[in-house]
XYZ file of C-alpha atoms in Angstrom:
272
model
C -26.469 38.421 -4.595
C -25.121 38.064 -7.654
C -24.138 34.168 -7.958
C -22.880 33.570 -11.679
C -20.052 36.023 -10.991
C -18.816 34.040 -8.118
C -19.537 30.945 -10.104
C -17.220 32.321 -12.852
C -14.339 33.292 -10.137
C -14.340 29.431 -8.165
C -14.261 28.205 -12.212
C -11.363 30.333 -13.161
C -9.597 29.447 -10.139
C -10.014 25.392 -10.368
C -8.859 25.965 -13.910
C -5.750 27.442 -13.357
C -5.387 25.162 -10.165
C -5.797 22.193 -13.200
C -3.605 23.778 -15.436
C -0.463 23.934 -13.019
C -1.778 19.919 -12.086
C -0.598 19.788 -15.745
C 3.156 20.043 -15.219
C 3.231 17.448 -12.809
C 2.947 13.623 -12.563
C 1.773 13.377 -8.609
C -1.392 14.962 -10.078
C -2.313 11.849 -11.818
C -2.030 9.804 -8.636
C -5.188 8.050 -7.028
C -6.128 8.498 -3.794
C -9.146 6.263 -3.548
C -10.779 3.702 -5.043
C -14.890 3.987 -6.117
C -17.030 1.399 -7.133
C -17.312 2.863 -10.326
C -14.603 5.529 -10.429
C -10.842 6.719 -9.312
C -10.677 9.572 -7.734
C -6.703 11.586 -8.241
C -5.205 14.050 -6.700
C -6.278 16.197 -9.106
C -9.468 15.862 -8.335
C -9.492 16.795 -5.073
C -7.094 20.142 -5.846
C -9.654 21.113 -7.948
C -12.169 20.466 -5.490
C -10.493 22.398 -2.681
C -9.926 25.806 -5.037
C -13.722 25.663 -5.597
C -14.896 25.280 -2.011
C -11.725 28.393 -1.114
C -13.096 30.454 -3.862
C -16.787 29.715 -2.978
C -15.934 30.496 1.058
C -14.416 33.494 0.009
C -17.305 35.041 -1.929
C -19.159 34.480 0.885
C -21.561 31.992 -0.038
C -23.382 29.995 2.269
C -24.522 26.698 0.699
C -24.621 23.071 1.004
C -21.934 21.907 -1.304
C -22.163 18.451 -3.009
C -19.207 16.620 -4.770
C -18.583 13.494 -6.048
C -14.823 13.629 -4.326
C -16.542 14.247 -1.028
C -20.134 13.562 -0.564
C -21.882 16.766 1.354
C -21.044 19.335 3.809
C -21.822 22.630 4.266
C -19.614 26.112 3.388
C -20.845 29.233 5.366
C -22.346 30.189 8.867
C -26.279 29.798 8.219
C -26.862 26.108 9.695
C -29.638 25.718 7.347
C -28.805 26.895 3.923
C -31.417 27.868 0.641
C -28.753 27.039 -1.610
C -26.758 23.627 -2.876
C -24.495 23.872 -5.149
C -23.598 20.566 -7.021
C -19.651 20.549 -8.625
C -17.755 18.402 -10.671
C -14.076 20.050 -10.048
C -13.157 17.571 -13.163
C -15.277 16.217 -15.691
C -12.903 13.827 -17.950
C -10.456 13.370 -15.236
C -9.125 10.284 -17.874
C -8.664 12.237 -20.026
C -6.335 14.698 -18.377
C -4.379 11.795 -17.130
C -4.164 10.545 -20.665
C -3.662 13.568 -22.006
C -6.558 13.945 -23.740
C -7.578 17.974 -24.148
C -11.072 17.695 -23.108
C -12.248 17.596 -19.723
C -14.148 20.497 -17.958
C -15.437 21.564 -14.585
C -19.202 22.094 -13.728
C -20.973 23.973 -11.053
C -24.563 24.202 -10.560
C -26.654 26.032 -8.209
C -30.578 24.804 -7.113
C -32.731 26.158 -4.139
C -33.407 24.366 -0.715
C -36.679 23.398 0.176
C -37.774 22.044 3.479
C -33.516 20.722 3.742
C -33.702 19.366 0.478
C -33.526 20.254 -3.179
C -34.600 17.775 -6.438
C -32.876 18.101 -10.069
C -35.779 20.611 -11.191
C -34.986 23.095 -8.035
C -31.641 24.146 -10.233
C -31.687 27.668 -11.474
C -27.705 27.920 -12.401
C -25.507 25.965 -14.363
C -21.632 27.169 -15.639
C -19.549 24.839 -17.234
C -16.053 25.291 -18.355
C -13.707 24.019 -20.691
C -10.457 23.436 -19.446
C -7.673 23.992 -21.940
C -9.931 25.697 -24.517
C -11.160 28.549 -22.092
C -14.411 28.591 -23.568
C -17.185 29.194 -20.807
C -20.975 28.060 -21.032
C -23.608 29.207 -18.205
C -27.244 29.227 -17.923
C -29.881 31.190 -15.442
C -33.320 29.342 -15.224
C -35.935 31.903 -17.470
C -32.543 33.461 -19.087
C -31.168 31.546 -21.803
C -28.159 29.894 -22.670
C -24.510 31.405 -23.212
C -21.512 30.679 -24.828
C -18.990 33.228 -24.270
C -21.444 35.680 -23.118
C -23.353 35.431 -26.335
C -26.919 33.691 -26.071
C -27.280 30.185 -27.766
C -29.959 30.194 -30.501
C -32.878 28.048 -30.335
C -32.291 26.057 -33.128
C -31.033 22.397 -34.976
C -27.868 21.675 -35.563
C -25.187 23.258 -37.725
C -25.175 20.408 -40.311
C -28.705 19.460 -40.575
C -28.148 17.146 -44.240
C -25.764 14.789 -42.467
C -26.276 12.163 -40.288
C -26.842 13.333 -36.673
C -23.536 13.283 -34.703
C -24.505 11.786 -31.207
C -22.330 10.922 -28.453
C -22.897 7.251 -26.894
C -21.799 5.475 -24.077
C -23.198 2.031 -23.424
C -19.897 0.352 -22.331
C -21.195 -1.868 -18.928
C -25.202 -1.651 -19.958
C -25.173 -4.204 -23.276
C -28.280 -2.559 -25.728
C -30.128 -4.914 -27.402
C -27.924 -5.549 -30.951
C -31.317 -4.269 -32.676
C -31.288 -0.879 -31.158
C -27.622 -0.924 -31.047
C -27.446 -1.552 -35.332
C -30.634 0.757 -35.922
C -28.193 3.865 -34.014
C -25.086 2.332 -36.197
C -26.983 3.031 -39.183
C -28.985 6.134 -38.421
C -25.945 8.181 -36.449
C -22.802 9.146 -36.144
C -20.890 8.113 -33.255
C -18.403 10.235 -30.954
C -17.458 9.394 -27.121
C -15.438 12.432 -26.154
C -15.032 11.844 -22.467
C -16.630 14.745 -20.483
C -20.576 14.116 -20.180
C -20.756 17.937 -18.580
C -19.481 19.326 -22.017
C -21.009 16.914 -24.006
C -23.760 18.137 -22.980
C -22.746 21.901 -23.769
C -21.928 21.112 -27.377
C -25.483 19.195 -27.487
C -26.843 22.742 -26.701
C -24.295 24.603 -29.252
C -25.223 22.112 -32.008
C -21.642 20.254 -32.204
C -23.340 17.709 -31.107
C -27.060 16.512 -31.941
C -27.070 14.418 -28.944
C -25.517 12.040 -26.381
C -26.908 8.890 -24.790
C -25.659 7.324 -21.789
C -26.748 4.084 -21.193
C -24.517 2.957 -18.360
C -26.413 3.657 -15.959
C -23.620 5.368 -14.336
C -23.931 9.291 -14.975
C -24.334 11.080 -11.558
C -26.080 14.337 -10.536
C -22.694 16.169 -10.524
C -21.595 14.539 -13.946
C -24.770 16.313 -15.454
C -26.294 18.848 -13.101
C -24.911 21.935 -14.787
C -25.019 20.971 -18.165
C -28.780 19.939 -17.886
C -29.725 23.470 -17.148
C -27.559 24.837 -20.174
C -29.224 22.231 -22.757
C -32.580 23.260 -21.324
C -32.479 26.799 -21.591
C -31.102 26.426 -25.094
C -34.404 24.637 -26.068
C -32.831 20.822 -25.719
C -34.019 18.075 -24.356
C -32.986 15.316 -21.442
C -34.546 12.558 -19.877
C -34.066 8.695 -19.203
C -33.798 6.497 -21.724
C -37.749 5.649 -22.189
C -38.330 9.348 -22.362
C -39.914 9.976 -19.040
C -38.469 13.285 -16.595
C -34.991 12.271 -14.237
C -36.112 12.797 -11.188
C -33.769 13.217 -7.919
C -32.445 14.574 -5.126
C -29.791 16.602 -5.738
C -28.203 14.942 -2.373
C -28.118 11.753 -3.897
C -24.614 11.716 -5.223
C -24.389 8.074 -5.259
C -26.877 6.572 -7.725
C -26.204 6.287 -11.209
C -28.703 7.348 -14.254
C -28.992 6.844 -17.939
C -29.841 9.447 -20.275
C -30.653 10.777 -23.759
C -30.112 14.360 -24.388
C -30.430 16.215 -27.742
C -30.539 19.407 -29.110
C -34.480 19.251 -30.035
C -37.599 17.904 -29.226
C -38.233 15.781 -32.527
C -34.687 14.189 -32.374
C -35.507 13.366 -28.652
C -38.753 11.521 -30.036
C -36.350 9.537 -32.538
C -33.972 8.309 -30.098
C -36.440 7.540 -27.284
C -38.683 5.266 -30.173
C -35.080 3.609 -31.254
C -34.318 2.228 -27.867
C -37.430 1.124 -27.099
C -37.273 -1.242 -30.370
């Protein structure tokens, strides 16, 4: 079965679902409160056109969400596929009217009822308001508009690298914190997922989240696209995030860049 193009059709239709969310203000509206997030009602519309779409393609999967934990879409009691969505990545942003927030679906394979973070083999991400689709197939590459991401550094290699960093919650030590000051650039755009797809692109030469927030659904899909576009991700002293991909509640930190040897730069920074 042919999964990215049903991928692509439950993305499409959250987006448009979003879009419409645009013209009104009950969209914005939370309906619960999270230990360490809102979710609106927005959220949850986005949510719902995935899961439709999703049903009617005929997939039968577990289906994990921040908005809603798991459950299961399909006949087949036990399924060999999860698939891990964000329905909105930057849902502040939308609310503030910011024009960057995204949606993210990833797809990994079941083994013995359960799946980890390296079981993924799909990953689409797209951008809202822009249009602009990214997607990955484990062995295949990365794309950007159906054309393959090169393997290569970023697009303005004599500058200082342009990272993306959120420590807001998780104080750094003021040594590491001064040593990035100096050494990078510094963007927080809002929407880990496409951070992370601009970190493969080369827009950005990396993004560290230190929070120790990020979920599985936050970066699930957009691991898999930096990954096949030769990037890099891990935690914060450099060593593989490893997880469940039914653990939707714990929160991870993370340094993801474009290539190896800025990867190697980062990790030795925060260590001091």
């Amino acid at each position: 079965m042919d999964y990215l193009d049903s991928l692509f059709y439950a993305v499409n239709q959250a987006q448009e679902a979003v879009l419409q969310c645009l013209k009104t203000k009950e969209a914005r509206a939370i309906i619960k409160e999270k230990d360490t997030d809102l979710t609106r009602k927005v959220d949850l519309i986005a949510e719902e056109k995935i899961e439709e779409s999703l049903k009617n393609e005929g997939i039968e999967a577990y289906l994990i969400s921040e908005e809603t934990s798991i459950k299961k879409i399909g006949r087949n009691l036990k399924p060999q596929l999860i698939i891990i969505i964000d329905p909105l990545d930057g849902t502040r942003n939308f609310v503030n009217s910011i024009p960057f927030y995204s949606i993210s679906i990833a797809v990994g394979k079941v083994k013995n009822e359960d799946a980890q973070l390296n079981d993924l083999f799909i990953g689409v991400v797209k951008d809202v308001l822009r249009g602009d689709v990214f997607y990955a197939v484990k062995g295949e590459g990365s794309y950007y508009n159906n054309e393959k991401i090169k393997k290569e550094n970023s697009f303005y290699e004599e500058d200082k690298p342009l990272i993306s960093l959120y420590t807001y919650g998780n104080e750094l030590p003021l040594k590491n914190l001064s040593t990035l000051l100096k050494k990078f650039k510094i963007r927080v755009l809002g929407s880990l997922a496409l951070e992370l797809c601009y970190t493969a692109l080369g827009r950005l030469d990396g993004v560290i989240d230190a929070r120790g927030k990020a979920r599985i659904v936050d970066f699930a899909a957009g691991k898999i696209i930096l990954e096949e576009a030769g990037g890099a991700i891990s935690s914060l002293n450099g060593k593989p995030i490893e997880a469940s991909l039914k653990n939707v509640k714990s929160g991870f930190n993370l340094i993801a860049t474009k290539n190896m040897f800025l990867h190697k730069t980062l990790v030795n920074i925060l260590k001091g």
